[in-house]
CSV table of C-alpha atoms in Angstrom, one decimal:
chain,number,residue,atom,x,y,z
F,263,MET,CA,-0.2,0.2,-0.3
F,264,HIS,CA,1.2,3.1,-1.0
F,265,THR,CA,2.9,5.4,2.2
F,266,SER,CA,0.4,8.3,1.4
F,267,LYS,CA,-2.3,6.1,2.1
F,268,ARG,CA,-1.2,4.2,4.9
F,269,LEU,CA,-0.5,7.6,6.8
F,270,PHE,CA,-4.0,8.5,6.6
F,271,ILE,CA,-5.2,5.1,7.7
F,272,SER,CA,-3.6,5.3,10.6
F,273,GLY,CA,-4.4,8.6,10.9
F,274,LYS,CA,-8.2,7.7,10.9
F,275,ARG,CA,-7.3,4.8,12.9
F,276,LEU,CA,-5.4,6.7,16.0
F,277,LEU,CA,-8.5,9.4,15.7
F,278,ALA,CA,-10.6,6.4,16.7
F,279,HIS,CA,-9.0,4.8,19.5
F,280,HIS,CA,-9.5,8.6,21.0
F,281,ARG,CA,-5.9,9.7,20.2
F,282,PRO,CA,-5.7,12.9,18.2
F,283,ARG,CA,-2.7,14.2,19.0
F,284,VAL,CA,-0.9,11.0,18.2
F,285,ALA,CA,-3.2,11.3,15.3
F,286,LEU,CA,-2.7,14.5,14.5
F,287,GLU,CA,1.0,14.2,12.8
F,288,TYR,CA,-0.3,11.0,10.5
F,289,LEU,CA,-2.7,12.9,8.6
F,290,ARG,CA,-0.8,16.1,8.2
F,291,GLN,CA,2.0,13.6,6.3
F,292,SER,CA,-0.9,12.4,4.1
F,293,VAL,CA,-2.7,15.5,3.0
F,294,LYS,CA,1.7,17.0,2.8
F,295,ARG,CA,2.5,13.7,0.8
F,296,CYS,CA,-1.7,13.6,-1.2
F,297,PRO,CA,-0.8,14.2,-5.1
F,298,VAL,CA,-2.7,18.0,-5.8
F,299,SER,CA,-4.8,15.6,-8.5
F,300,GLN,CA,-6.1,13.2,-6.1
F,301,ARG,CA,-8.7,16.2,-5.7
F,302,HIS,CA,-11.3,13.5,-4.0
F,303,GLU,CA,-8.0,12.2,-1.3
F,304,LEU,CA,-7.1,15.6,-1.1
F,305,VAL,CA,-10.4,16.7,0.6
F,306,MET,CA,-11.2,13.8,2.7
F,307,ARG,CA,-7.9,13.7,4.1
F,308,LEU,CA,-8.4,18.0,4.9
F,309,LEU,CA,-11.6,16.6,7.0
F,310,TYR,CA,-9.7,14.2,9.0
F,311,LEU,CA,-7.2,16.8,9.9
F,312,GLY,CA,-9.4,19.3,10.6
F,313,ILE,CA,-11.2,17.3,12.6
F,314,ALA,CA,-8.1,16.5,14.7
F,315,LEU,CA,-6.9,19.5,15.2
F,316,LYS,CA,-10.4,21.0,16.9
F,317,LYS,CA,-10.2,18.0,18.9
F,318,VAL,CA,-7.0,19.0,20.1
F,319,GLY,CA,-7.7,22.4,20.7
F,320,MET,CA,-7.3,24.7,17.3
F,321,PRO,CA,-10.6,24.8,16.1
F,322,SER,CA,-8.9,28.3,13.8
F,323,SER,CA,-6.7,25.9,12.0
F,324,ALA,CA,-9.1,23.4,11.7
F,325,LEU,CA,-11.5,25.9,10.1
F,326,LYS,CA,-8.7,27.4,8.3
F,327,THR,CA,-7.9,23.3,7.2
F,328,TRP,CA,-11.9,22.9,6.4
F,329,LYS,CA,-12.1,26.4,4.7
F,330,THR,CA,-9.0,24.6,1.9
F,331,ALA,CA,-11.1,22.2,1.0
F,332,ARG,CA,-14.1,23.9,0.5
F,333,THR,CA,-12.4,25.6,-1.6
F,334,VAL,CA,-11.0,22.6,-3.6
F,335,ALA,CA,-14.8,21.0,-3.6
F,336,PRO,CA,-17.3,23.6,-2.0
F,337,ARG,CA,-20.0,20.9,-1.5
F,338,SER,CA,-18.2,18.3,-0.1
F,339,TYR,CA,-18.8,16.9,3.3
F,340,ALA,CA,-15.2,19.1,4.6
F,341,GLY,CA,-17.1,22.4,3.0
F,342,ARG,CA,-20.7,21.7,4.5
F,343,MET,CA,-18.2,21.7,7.4
F,344,ALA,CA,-16.6,25.6,6.5
F,345,ASP,CA,-19.9,26.4,6.6
F,346,ARG,CA,-21.5,24.8,10.0
F,347,PHE,CA,-18.6,25.6,12.2
F,348,ILE,CA,-17.6,29.3,10.8
F,349,ASN,CA,-19.3,32.6,11.5
F,350,ASP,CA,-19.4,36.3,10.2
F,351,TYR,CA,-16.5,37.7,11.7
F,352,GLY,CA,-14.6,33.9,9.8
F,353,MET,CA,-14.1,32.8,14.1
F,354,LEU,CA,-15.2,29.6,15.6
F,355,ARG,CA,-19.1,29.5,15.4
F,356,GLN,CA,-20.2,30.2,19.4
F,357,ALA,CA,-23.5,29.3,21.4
F,358,ASN,CA,-25.5,32.4,20.8
F,359,ARG,CA,-24.0,36.3,18.6
F,360,SER,CA,-23.4,37.8,21.7
F,361,LEU,CA,-20.4,35.4,22.0
F,362,ASP,CA,-19.9,35.6,18.6
F,363,ASP,CA,-18.9,39.4,19.3
F,364,TRP,CA,-17.3,39.3,22.3
F,365,ASN,CA,-14.4,37.6,20.7
F,366,ALA,CA,-14.4,39.1,18.5
F,367,PHE,CA,-14.1,42.9,20.0
F,368,TYR,CA,-11.7,40.9,22.4
F,369,ALA,CA,-9.1,39.4,19.5
F,370,ILE,CA,-9.0,42.6,17.8
F,371,GLN,CA,-7.9,44.6,21.8
F,372,LEU,CA,-5.3,41.1,22.5
F,373,ARG,CA,-4.0,42.1,18.8
F,374,LYS,CA,-3.7,45.7,19.4
F,375,TYR,CA,-1.7,45.0,22.5
F,376,LEU,CA,0.4,42.7,21.5
F,377,SER,CA,1.0,44.4,18.4
F,378,SER,CA,3.0,47.3,21.1
F,379,LYS,CA,5.5,44.4,22.1
F,380,ARG,CA,8.1,44.0,20.9
F,381,SER,CA,8.1,39.5,21.7
F,382,ARG,CA,4.8,39.9,19.7
F,383,LYS,CA,3.3,37.9,22.5
F,384,LEU,CA,2.0,37.8,26.5
F,385,GLY,CA,4.2,36.7,28.8
F,386,SER,CA,2.9,35.2,31.6
F,387,GLN,CA,-0.6,33.6,33.3
F,388,GLY,CA,-1.1,36.3,34.9
F,389,GLU,CA,-0.5,38.9,32.3
F,390,LYS,CA,-2.9,36.9,30.3
F,391,ASP,CA,-5.5,37.4,32.4
F,392,MET,CA,-5.1,40.8,33.7
F,393,ILE,CA,-5.5,41.8,29.9
F,394,TRP,CA,-8.3,39.3,29.3
F,395,ASP,CA,-10.2,40.7,32.7
F,396,LEU,CA,-9.4,44.8,31.0
F,397,ILE,CA,-11.0,43.6,27.4
F,398,TYR,CA,-13.8,42.6,29.2
F,399,GLU,CA,-14.4,45.5,32.0
F,400,TYR,CA,-15.0,47.5,28.3
F,401,TRP,CA,-17.0,44.7,26.6
F,402,GLN,CA,-19.4,44.7,29.4
F,403,GLY,CA,-19.7,48.7,29.1
F,404,ILE,CA,-20.6,48.2,25.4
F,405,VAL,CA,-23.4,46.1,26.2
F,406,HIS,CA,-25.1,47.8,28.6
F,407,SER,CA,-24.7,50.5,26.3
F,408,GLY,CA,-27.1,49.8,23.6
F,409,VAL,CA,-24.7,50.5,21.3
F,410,LEU,CA,-24.9,47.2,19.1
F,411,CYS,CA,-28.2,46.7,19.2
F,412,ASN,CA,-29.5,47.1,15.1
F,413,LYS,CA,-25.1,47.5,14.0
F,414,ASP,CA,-24.7,45.2,10.7
F,415,LEU,CA,-20.8,43.4,10.6
F,416,CYS,CA,-19.1,46.1,9.1
F,417,GLU,CA,-20.5,48.2,11.6
F,418,LYS,CA,-19.7,46.5,14.8
F,419,LEU,CA,-16.0,46.0,13.2
F,420,GLU,CA,-15.4,49.2,12.6
F,421,LEU,CA,-16.6,51.0,16.6
F,422,PHE,CA,-14.5,47.4,18.0
F,423,GLU,CA,-11.7,49.1,15.9
F,424,SER,CA,-12.6,52.7,16.9
F,425,ILE,CA,-12.0,51.9,21.2
F,426,ARG,CA,-8.8,52.4,22.4
F,427,ILE,CA,-7.5,50.2,25.7
F,428,ILE,CA,-5.2,51.8,27.5
F,429,PHE,CA,-3.5,48.9,28.8
F,430,PRO,CA,-1.0,48.4,31.7
F,431,TYR,CA,1.8,47.4,30.0
F,432,PHE,CA,4.3,44.8,31.1
F,433,SER,CA,7.3,46.2,28.6
F,434,LEU,CA,7.5,48.8,26.7
F,435,PRO,CA,5.8,49.5,24.3
F,436,LEU,CA,6.2,50.5,20.7
F,437,GLU,CA,6.5,53.9,20.0
F,438,ASP,CA,8.0,54.2,16.2
F,439,GLU,CA,5.3,51.8,14.9
F,440,GLU,CA,1.8,52.9,14.5
F,441,GLU,CA,-1.1,49.3,13.0
F,442,GLN,CA,-1.7,50.0,9.7
F,443,GLU,CA,-5.4,49.8,8.4
F,444,VAL,CA,-5.6,47.1,6.1
F,445,ILE,CA,-7.5,48.5,2.6
F,446,ALA,CA,-9.1,44.7,0.3
F,447,VAL,CA,-9.8,46.2,-2.9
F,448,ASP,CA,-11.3,43.3,-5.8
F,449,PHE,CA,-8.5,44.7,-8.4
F,450,HIS,CA,-10.5,42.2,-11.2
F,451,ARG,CA,-14.1,44.0,-10.5
F,452,GLN,CA,-12.6,47.9,-9.0
F,453,TYR,CA,-13.9,48.7,-6.1
F,454,ARG,CA,-13.3,48.2,-2.8
F,455,VAL,CA,-14.2,45.3,-0.7
F,456,ASN,CA,-16.7,45.4,2.5
F,457,GLY,CA,-16.7,42.5,5.4
F,458,SER,CA,-19.8,41.3,3.3
F,459,ASP,CA,-18.8,41.2,-0.1
F,460,PRO,CA,-17.4,37.3,-1.7
F,461,CYS,CA,-14.0,37.2,-1.1
F,462,PRO,CA,-11.6,38.5,-3.8
F,463,CYS,CA,-9.8,35.2,-3.6
F,464,ARG,CA,-13.0,32.9,-5.1
F,465,SER,CA,-13.1,31.1,-2.5
F,466,GLY,CA,-17.3,31.5,-2.5
F,467,LEU,CA,-17.4,32.7,1.3
F,468,ALA,CA,-18.0,36.9,2.0
F,469,TYR,CA,-14.5,37.9,2.9
F,470,SER,CA,-15.1,38.9,6.8
F,471,GLN,CA,-15.3,35.1,6.7
F,472,CYS,CA,-12.2,34.6,4.6
F,473,CYS,CA,-9.1,36.7,3.8
F,474,GLY,CA,-10.9,39.6,5.9
F,475,ARG,CA,-11.5,37.0,9.1
F,476,THR,CA,-10.6,38.5,12.6
F,477,PRO,CA,-7.5,36.1,14.0
F,478,ALA,CA,-9.3,34.5,17.0
F,479,GLU,CA,-6.4,34.2,20.3
F,480,GLU,CA,-5.7,30.9,19.4
F,481,GLU,CA,-3.5,32.5,16.8
F,482,LEU,CA,-2.7,36.1,17.9
F,483,LEU,CA,-0.7,33.8,20.6
F,484,PHE,CA,0.3,30.3,19.6
F,485,GLY,CA,0.4,30.8,14.9
F,486,LEU,CA,-2.0,28.4,12.4
F,487,PHE,CA,-1.3,24.8,11.9
């Protein structure tokens, strides 16, 4: 049997025996060695790789994997998994819209905090807890003010980006670097892309769910798989 096929079978078997961390490497290698011409086989491997990533607590990486499969085969089961678990922000869908909004707000503010540090990372669990508490305190004020009522996705993102939290810095902030606004443009159709517009990469998803998605805490702290 071909090595690539053996890796995939072993990875599925390990998943079935509740060993997702071990299965992860087998499945990753099986995807890496799968010929691009074998589209159906590639999509199946991406499906199981995403399941393993979700089981080990890497939902953002799982979503990225399923979105890749969706690009290859939009109507596949892996593609439907992406549609099922992704929210309007391009993050893992939560139990309700309010939690989706909170996760997006937290991730945006965490990104701002990390971008102000030379290390670009959190130094300790204590620092992480303090930043979380501070962001959540601001969030409570937003919720109680009712300012989010009747706002669409673009308006919410604009509001979240406009809020400036004064963080207690654990190291000297960067003074010479300012966060640059990313302007998305579809050059083929010659217009500026908004969050609800189709993504210019032709994935079939909205821009806010694809190339313009909000990076989640997992990705900001550890990167994607």
